[in-house]
Coordinates of C-alpha atoms and ligand atoms in Angstrom, one line a residue:
X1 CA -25.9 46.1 -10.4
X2 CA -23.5 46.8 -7.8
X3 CA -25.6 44.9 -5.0
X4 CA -26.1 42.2 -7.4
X5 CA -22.4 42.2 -7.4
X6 CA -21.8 41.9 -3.9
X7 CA -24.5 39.2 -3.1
X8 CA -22.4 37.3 -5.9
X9 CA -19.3 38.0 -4.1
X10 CA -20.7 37.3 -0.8
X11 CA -22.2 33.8 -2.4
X12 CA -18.8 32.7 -3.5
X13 CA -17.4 33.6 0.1
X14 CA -20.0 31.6 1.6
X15 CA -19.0 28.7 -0.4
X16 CA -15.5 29.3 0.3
X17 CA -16.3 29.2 3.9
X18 CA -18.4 26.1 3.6
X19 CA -15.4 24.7 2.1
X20 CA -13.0 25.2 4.6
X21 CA -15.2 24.4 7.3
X22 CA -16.9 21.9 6.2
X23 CA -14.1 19.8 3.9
X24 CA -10.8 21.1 5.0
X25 CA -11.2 19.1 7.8
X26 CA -11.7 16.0 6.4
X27 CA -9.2 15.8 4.2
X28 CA -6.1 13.7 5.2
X29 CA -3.3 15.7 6.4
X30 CA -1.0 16.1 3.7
X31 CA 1.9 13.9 4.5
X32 CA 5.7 15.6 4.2
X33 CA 7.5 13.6 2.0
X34 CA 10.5 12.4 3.2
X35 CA 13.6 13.2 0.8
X36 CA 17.2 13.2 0.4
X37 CA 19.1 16.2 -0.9
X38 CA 21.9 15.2 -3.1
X39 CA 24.7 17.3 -5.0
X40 CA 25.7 16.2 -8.5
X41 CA 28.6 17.4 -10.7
X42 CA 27.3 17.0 -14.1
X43 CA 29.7 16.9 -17.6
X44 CA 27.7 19.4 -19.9
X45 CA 29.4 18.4 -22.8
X46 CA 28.3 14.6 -22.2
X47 CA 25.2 15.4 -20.2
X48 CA 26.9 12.7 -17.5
X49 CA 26.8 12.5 -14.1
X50 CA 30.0 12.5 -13.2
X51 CA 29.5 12.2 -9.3
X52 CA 27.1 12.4 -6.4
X53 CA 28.5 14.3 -3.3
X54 CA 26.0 12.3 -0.9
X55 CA 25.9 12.0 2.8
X56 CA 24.3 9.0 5.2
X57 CA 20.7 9.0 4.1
X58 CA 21.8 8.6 0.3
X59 CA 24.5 6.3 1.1
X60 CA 22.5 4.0 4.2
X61 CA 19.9 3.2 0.5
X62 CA 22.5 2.1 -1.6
X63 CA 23.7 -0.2 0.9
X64 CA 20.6 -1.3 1.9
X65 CA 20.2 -3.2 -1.6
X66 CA 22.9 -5.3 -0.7
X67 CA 20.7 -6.8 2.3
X68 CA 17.7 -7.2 0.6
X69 CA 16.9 -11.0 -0.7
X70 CA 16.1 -11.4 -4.7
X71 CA 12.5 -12.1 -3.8
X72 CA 11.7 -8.3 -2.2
X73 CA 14.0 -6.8 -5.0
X74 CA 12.1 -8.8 -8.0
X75 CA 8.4 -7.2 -6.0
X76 CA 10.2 -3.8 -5.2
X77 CA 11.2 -3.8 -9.1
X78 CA 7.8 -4.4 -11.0
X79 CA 6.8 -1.2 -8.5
X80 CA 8.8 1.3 -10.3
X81 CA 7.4 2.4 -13.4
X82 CA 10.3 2.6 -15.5
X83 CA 8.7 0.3 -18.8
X84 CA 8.7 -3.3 -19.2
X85 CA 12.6 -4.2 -19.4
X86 CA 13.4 -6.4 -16.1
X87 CA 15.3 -7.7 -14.1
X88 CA 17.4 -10.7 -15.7
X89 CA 14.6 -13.6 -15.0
X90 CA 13.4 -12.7 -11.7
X91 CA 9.9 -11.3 -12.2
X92 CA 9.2 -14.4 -14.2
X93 CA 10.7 -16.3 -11.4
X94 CA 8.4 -14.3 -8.8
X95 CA 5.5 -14.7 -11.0
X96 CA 5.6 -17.8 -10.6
X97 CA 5.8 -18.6 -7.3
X98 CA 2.8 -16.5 -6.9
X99 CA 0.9 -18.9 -9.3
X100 CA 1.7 -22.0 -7.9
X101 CA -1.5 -23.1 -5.7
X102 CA -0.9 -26.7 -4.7
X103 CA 2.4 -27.3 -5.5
X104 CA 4.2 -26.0 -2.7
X105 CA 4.6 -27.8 0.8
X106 CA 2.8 -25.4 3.3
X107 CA 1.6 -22.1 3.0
X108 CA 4.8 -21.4 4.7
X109 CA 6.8 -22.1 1.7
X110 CA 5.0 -19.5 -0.2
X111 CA 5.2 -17.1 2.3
X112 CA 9.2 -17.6 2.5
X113 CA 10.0 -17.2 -0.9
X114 CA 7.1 -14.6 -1.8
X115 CA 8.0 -12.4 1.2
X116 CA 11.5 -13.4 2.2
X117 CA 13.5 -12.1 5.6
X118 CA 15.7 -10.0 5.2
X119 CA 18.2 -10.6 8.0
X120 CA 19.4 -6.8 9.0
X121 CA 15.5 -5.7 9.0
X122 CA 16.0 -3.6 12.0
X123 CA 19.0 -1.7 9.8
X124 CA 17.1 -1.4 6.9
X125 CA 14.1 -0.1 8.7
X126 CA 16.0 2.9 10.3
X127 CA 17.7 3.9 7.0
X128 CA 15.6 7.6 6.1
X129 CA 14.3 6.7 2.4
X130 CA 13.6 2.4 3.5
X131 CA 11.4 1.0 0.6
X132 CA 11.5 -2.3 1.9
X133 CA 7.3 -3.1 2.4
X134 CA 8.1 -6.3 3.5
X135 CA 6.0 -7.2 7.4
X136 CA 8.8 -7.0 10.1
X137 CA 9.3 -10.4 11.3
X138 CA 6.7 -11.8 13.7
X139 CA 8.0 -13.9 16.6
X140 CA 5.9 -16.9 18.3
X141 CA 6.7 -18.9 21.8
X142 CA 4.9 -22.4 22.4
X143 CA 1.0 -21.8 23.2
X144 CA 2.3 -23.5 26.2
X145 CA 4.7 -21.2 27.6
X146 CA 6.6 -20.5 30.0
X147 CA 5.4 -24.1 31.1
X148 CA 6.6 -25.7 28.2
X149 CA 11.0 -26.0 29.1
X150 CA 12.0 -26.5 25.5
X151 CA 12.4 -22.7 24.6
X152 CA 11.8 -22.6 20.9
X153 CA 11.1 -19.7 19.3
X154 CA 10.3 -19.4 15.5
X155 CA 9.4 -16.8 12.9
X156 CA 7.0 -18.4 11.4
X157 CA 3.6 -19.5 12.9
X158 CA 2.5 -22.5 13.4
X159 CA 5.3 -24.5 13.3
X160 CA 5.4 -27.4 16.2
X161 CA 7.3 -27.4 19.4
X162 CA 9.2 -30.6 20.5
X163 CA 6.5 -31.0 23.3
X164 CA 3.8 -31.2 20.4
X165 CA 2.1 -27.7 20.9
X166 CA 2.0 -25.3 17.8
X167 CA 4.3 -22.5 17.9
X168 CA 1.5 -20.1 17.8
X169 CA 2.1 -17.3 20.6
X170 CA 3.2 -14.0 19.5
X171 CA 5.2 -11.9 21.5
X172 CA 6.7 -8.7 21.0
X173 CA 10.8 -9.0 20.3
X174 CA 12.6 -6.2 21.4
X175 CA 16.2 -5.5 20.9
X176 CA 19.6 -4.5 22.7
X177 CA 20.6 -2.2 20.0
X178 CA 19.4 1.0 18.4
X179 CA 19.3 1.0 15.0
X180 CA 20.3 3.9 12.6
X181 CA 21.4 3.0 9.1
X182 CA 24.3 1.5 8.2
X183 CA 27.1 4.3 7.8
X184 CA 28.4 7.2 10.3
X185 CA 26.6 10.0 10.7
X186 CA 29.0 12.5 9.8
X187 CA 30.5 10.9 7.3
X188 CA 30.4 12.1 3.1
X189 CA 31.0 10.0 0.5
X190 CA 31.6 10.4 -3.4
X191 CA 29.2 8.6 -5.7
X192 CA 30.5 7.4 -8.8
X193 CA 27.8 7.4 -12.0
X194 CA 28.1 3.8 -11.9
X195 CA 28.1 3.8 -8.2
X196 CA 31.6 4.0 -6.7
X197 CA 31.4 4.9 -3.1
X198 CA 34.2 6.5 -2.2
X199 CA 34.8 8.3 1.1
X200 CA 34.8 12.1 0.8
X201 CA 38.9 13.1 1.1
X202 CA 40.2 16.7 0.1
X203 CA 42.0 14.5 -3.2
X204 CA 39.0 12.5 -4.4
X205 CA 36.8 14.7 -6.6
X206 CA 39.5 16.1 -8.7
X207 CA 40.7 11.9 -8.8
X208 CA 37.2 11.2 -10.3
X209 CA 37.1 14.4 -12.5
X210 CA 40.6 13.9 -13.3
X211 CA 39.5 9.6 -14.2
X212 CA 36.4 10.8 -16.3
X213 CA 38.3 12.8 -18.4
X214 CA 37.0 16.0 -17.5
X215 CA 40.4 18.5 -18.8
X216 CA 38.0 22.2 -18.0
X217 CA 36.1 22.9 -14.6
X218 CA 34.3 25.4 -17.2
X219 CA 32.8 22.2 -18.8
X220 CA 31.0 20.7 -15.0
X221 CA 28.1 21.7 -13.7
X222 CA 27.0 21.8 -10.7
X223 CA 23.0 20.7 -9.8
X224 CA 21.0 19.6 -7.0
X225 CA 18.5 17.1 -7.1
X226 CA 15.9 15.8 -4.7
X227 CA 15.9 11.9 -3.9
X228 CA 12.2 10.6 -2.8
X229 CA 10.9 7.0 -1.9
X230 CA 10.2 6.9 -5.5
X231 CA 12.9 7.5 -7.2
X232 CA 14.8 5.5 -4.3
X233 CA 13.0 2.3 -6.4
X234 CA 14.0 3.7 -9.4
X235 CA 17.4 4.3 -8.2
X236 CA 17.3 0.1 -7.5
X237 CA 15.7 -0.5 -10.8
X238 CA 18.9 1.2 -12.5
X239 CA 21.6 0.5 -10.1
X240 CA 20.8 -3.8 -11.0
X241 CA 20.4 -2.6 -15.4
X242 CA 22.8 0.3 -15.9
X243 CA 26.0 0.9 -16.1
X244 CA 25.6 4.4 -15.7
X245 CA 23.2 4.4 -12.8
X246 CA 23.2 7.8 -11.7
X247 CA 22.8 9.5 -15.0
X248 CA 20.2 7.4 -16.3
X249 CA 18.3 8.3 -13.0
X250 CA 18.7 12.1 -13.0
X251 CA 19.9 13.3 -16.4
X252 CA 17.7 10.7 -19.2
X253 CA 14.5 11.2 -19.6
X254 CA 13.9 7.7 -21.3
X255 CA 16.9 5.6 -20.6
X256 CA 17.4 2.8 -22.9
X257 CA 17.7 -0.2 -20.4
X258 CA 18.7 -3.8 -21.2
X259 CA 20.1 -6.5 -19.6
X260 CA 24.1 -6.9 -19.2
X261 CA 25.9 -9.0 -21.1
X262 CA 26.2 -12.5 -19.7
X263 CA 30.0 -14.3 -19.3
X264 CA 30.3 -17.1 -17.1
X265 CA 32.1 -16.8 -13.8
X266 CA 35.3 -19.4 -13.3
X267 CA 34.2 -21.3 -10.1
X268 CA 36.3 -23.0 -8.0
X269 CA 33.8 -24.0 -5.2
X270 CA 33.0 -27.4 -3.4
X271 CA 29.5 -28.7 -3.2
X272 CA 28.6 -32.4 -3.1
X273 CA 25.2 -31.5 -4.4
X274 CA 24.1 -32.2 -7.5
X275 CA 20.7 -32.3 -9.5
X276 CA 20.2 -34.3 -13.1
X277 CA 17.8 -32.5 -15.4
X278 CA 16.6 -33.3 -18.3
X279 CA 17.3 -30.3 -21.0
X280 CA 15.2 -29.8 -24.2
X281 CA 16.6 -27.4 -26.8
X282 CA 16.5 -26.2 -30.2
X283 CA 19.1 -28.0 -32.4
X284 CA 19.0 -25.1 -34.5
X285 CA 20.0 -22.4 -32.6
X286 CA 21.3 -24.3 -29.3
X287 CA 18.6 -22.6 -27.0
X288 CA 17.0 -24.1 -24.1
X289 CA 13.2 -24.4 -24.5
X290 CA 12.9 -25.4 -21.2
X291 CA 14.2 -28.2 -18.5
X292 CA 12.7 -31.0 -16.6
X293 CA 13.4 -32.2 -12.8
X294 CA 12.1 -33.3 -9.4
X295 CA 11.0 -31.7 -6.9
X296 CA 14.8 -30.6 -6.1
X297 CA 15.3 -28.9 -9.5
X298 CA 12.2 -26.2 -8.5
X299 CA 13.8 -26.0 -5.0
X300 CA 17.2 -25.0 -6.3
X301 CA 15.4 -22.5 -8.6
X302 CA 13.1 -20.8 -5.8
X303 CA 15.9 -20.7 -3.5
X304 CA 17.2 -17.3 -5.3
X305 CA 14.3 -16.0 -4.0
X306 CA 15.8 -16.0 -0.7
X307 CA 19.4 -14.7 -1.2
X308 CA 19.9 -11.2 -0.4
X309 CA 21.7 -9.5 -3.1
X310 CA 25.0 -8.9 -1.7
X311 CA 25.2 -12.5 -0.6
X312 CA 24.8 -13.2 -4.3
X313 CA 27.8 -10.8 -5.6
X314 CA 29.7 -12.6 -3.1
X315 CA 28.8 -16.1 -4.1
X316 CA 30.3 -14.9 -7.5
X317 CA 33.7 -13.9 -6.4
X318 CA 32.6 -9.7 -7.0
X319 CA 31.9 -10.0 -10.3
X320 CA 28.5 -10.6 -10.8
X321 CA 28.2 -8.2 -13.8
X322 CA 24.8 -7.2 -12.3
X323 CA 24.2 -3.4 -13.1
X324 CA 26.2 -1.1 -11.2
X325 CA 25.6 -3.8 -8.3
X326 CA 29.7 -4.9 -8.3
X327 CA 30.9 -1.1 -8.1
X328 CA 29.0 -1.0 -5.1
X329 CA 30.0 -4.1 -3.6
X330 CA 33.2 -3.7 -4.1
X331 CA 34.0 0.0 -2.5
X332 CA 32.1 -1.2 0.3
X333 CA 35.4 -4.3 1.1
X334 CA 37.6 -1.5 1.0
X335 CA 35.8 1.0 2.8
X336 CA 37.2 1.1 6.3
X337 CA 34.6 -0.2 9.1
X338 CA 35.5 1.6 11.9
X339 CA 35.4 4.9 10.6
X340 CA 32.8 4.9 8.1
X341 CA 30.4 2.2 9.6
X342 CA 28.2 2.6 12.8
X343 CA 29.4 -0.7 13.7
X344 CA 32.0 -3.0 13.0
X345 CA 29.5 -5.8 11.9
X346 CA 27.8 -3.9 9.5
X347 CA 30.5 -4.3 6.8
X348 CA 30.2 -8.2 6.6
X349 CA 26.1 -7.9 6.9
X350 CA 26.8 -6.0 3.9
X351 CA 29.7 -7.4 1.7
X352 CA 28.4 -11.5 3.4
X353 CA 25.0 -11.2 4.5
X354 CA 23.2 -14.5 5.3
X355 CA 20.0 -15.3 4.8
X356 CA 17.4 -14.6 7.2
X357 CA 16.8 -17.2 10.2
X358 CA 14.9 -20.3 9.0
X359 CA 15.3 -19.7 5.3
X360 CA 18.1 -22.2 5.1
X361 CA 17.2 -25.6 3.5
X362 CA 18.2 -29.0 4.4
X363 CA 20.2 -29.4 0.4
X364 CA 21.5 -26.4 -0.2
X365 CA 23.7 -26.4 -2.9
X366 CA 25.2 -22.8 -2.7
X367 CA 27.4 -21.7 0.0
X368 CA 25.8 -19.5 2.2
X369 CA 24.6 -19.6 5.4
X370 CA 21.8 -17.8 7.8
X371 CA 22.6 -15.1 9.5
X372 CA 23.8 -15.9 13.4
X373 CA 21.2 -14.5 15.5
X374 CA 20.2 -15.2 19.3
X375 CA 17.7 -14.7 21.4
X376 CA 16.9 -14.7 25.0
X377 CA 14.0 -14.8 27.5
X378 CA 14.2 -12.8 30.7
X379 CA 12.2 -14.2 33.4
X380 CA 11.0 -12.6 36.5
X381 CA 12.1 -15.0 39.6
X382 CA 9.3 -15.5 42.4
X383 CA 8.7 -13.5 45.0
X384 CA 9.7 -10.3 42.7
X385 CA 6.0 -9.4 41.4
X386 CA 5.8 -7.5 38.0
X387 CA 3.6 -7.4 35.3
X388 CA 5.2 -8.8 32.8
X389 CA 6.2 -12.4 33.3
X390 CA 8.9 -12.9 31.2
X391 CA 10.0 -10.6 28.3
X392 CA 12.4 -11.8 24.8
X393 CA 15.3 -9.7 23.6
X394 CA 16.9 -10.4 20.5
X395 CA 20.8 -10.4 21.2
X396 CA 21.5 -10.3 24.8
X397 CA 20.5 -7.8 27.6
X398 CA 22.1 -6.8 31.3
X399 CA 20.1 -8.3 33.9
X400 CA 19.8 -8.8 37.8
X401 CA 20.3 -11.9 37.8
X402 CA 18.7 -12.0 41.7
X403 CA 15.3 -10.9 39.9
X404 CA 15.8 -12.3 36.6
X405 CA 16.3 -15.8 35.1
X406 CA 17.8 -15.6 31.7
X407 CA 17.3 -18.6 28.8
X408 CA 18.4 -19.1 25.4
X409 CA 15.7 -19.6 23.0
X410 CA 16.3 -21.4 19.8
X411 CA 14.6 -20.9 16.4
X412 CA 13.2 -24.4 15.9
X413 CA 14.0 -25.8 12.3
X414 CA 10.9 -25.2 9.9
X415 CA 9.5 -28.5 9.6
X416 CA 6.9 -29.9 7.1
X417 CA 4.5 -32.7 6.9
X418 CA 7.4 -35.4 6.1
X419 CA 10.0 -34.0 9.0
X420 CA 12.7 -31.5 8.3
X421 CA 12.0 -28.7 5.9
X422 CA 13.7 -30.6 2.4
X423 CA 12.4 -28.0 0.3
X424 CA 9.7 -25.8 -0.4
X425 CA 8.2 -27.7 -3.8
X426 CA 5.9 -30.7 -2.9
X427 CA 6.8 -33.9 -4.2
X428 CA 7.0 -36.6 -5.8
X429 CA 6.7 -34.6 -8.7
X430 CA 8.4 -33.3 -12.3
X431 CA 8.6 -29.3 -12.4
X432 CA 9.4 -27.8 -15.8
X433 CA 11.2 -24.1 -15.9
X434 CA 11.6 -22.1 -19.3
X435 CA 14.7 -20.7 -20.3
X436 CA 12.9 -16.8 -18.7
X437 CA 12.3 -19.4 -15.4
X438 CA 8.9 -19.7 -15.6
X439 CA 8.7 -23.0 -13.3
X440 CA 5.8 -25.1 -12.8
X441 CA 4.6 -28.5 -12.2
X442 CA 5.1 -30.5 -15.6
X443 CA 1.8 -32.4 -17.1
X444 CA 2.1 -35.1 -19.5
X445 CA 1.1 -32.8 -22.5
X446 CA 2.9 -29.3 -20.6
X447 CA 6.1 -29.9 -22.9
X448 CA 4.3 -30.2 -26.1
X449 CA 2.0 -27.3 -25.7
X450 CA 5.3 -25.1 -24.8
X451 CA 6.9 -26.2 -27.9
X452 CA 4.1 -25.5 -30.0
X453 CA 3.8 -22.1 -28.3
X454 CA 7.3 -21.9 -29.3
X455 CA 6.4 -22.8 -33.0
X456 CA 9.3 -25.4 -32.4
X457 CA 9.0 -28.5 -34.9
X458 CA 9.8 -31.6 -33.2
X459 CA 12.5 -32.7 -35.7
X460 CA 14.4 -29.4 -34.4
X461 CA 14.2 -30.5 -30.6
X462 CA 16.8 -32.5 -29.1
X463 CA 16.5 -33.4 -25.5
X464 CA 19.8 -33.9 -23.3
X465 CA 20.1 -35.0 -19.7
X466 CA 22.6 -33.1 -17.6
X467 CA 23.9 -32.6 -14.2
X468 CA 23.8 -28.9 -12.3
X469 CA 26.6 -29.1 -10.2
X470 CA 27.8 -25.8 -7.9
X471 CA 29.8 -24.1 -11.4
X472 CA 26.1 -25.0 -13.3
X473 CA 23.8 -23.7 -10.6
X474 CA 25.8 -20.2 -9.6
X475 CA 26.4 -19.8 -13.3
X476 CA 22.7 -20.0 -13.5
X477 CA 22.0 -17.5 -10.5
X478 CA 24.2 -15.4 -12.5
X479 CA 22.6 -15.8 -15.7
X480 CA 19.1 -15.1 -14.3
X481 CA 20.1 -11.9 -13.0
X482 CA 21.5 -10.3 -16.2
X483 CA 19.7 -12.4 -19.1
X484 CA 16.4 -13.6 -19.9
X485 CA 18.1 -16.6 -21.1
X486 CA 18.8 -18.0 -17.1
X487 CA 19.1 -21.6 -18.7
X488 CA 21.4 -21.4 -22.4
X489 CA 23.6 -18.9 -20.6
X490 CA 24.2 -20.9 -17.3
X491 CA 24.3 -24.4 -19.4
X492 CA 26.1 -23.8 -22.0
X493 CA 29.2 -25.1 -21.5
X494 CA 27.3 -28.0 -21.1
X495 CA 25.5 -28.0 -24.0
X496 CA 27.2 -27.0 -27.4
X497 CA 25.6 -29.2 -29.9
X498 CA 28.0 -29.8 -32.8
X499 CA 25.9 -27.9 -35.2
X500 CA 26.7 -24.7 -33.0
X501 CA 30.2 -24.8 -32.8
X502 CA 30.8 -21.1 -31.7
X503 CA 29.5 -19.7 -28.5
X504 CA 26.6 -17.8 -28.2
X505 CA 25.6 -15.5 -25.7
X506 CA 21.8 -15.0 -25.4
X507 CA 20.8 -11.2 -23.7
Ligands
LIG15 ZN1 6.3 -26.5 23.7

């Protein structure tokens, strides 16, 4: 019995062995998370967060959302498996730009709006907890240079060089800077639930207790919680659909998540730039079924694809209403740059960033520009032999100007088959977006079969032609952000039928 035992024994430890010789070895090293440590200070009585103490790593993510354009936050988003509530319209939006097959100019197009720049990459990519998967920007020189003397450079591939050759050969970029985040090392910072950031003073914690109500220290608690890449797209997720971001993140286990509440912004704002759709809406209820428009109408849609979020809160004055998005914005214009940033031109990539190089069209209706970048080639001089015959910085190195050459290279405009890149929907041609922007190319019978979808009788339909001027198309950015109903809420002034006298506000 006993023997039998240890032959048993001595079995298992032979497997056991066989395991760890044989499959330990081939299993993929177990990678070490990366995380974020973060103190809260947590009302027991309300079960609130009432602040985060958090240093750079936690602080560098928040204001990396600001940076990021619409189109990487709508693919980021549908990631995080927080249930089916979105964002505003922007996964329909997304959605649908990934359907479109032949309706867009060049593959180019897609690529722009499906997997837009974002134009402080290099920042975002040193922040600790990055979620960003977007591919770094890829840089291409003419296939015929350094013969060719007209020194374009582009992002995209393929484009064409003045002297006719494809802008097809990749080189390496590197930079003049090191990159590390966006705020001081040292630094500490107060969150606010709703995300405040607040630079850590001896005063501020008892400020915020002392804000929140909180009368007895007996009633806070103190916790400590672990931020991972996951619950850094979480943390995005809630920071652009709650109010109380921070709590819903750490403290809820099933946070009830809607849209905000939609109130048009007053703009005062000059564009010359207008578009005339045509609207069709339910007479009974004054809600847009969908609109009609050229080729200019999808443009101005997919566009928002391409702003990066903080451009966006800026476009609407600070008050975009966007989650906890405006808290955030708005500590970051009075945070001072030259003690809490790395650099001083981090706080307008952050409170005014542009979009990324080339993503500017021809007719853009909305104020905002690309973000100023330059480039230079450094070219060895004869008779000083090296391996490398010329090498490209982005921003501007020293250099011996007795070995070197230096030259500016310019990002070429993105050009399509009919000359300067108008847009990124081909045309002639009538596109159709739903009130959720769903946008597609209209058919003859596309409007009807929505309507019966809709189970809309025709008697109830009233069609209206109007024009989306600058107030109409950022009250319509606005609207898609924090409704489902991008269209009603961003028309409406436009649109009260007399039937509907007082204003409705769709969610
Ligand atoms: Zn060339």
């Amino acid at each position: 019995m006993k023997l039998q035992n240890s032959i048993r024994v001595l079995k298992v430890l032979k497997i056991f062995q066989f395991c760890f010789l044989v499959v330990l070895p081939t299993m993929p090293e177990t990678q070490i998370e990366e995380q974020v440590s973060l103190k809260l200070l947590v009302n027991k009585k309300t079960n609130k967060v009432i602040l985060a103490e958090a240093g750079k790593d936690f602080v560098d993510v928040l204001f990396s959302f600001l940076t990021m354009p619409l189109g990487t936050i709508a693919r980021l988003v549908q990631k995080s498996d927080l249930g089916p509530v979105g964002v505003g319209c922007l996964g329909s939006l997304y959605g649908s730009v990934t359907n479109l097959h032949e309706c867009l100019r060049t593959v180019t197009c897609k690529e722009m709006l499906l997997q837009p720049g974002n134009s402080s990459e290099e920042y975002c990519r040193s922040v600790k907890l990055n979620i960003d998967d977007t591919e770094s920007s890829k840089h291409f020189l003419c296939t015929n240079f350094p013969v060719c003397s007209h020194y374009l450079l582009s992002t995209f591939k393929n484009e064409r060089c003045d002297c006719g050759n494809h802008l097809a050969h990749l080189v390496s970029v590197k930079s003049d800077k090191v990159y590390n985040g966006f705020v001081n090392d040292v630094a500490t910072f107060i969150v606010t639930d709703d995300l405040v950031v607040i630079p850590n003073a001896m005063d501020t914690s008892f400020g915020v207790l002392k804000k929140v109500g909180v009368k007895s220290l007996s009633s806070v608690q103190e916790m400590t919680v672990n931020v991972t890449k996951k619950k850094v797209l979480d943390l995005l997720k809630y920071s652009l659909l709650s109010k109380s971001t921070l709590t819903d993140l750490f403290l809820v286990k099933k946070p009830l998540l809607s849209n905000s509440q939609f109130s048009p912004s007053i703009i005062e704002n000059n564009s010359t730039i207008q578009i005339k759709v045509k609207v069709v809406m339910r007479k009974s209820d004054g809600k847009v079924m969908f609109a009609q428009g050229e080729e200019e109408f999808a443009d101005f849609l997919f566009s928002f694809l391409t702003f990066p979020l903080g451009g966006v809160v800026r476009m609407l004055g600070g008050y975009s209403s966007i989650g906890s998005i405006d808290g955030l914005y708005n500590s970051i214009v009075g945070l001072d740059e030259n003690k809490y940033l790395i650099a001083k031109e981090v706080k307008n990539r952050l409170i005014d960033p542009g979009l990324a190089p080339q993503l500017k069209l021809g007719m853009q209706m909305f104020p905002i520009n690309e973000q100023a970048s330059q480039y230079h080639c450094y070219f060895q001089r004869r008779g000083y032999p090296n391996s490398i015959r010329f090498s490209v910085t982005k921003g501007h190195r020293s250099y011996d100007s007795k070995v070197e050459i230096c030259k500016v290279l310019k990002l070429v405009d993105l050009k399509s088959s009919g000359g300067n890149l108008k847009g990124y929907a081909k045309g002639p041609a009538m596109f159709m977006a739903t009130d959720d922007l769903v946008v597609e190319r209209m058919s003859p019978t596309s409007g009807v079969s929505l309507l019966n979808r809709l189970k809309t009788p025709i008697k109830d339909v009233e069609e209206k032609v109007v024009t989306i001027g600058i107030k109409e198309g950022l009250n319509i950015l606005k609207a898609s952000l924090t409704s489902t109903s991008a269209l009603t809420n961003g028309l409406s002034h436009l649109l009260l039928l007399p039937e509907v006298m007082e204003q409705k506000w769709y969610h």
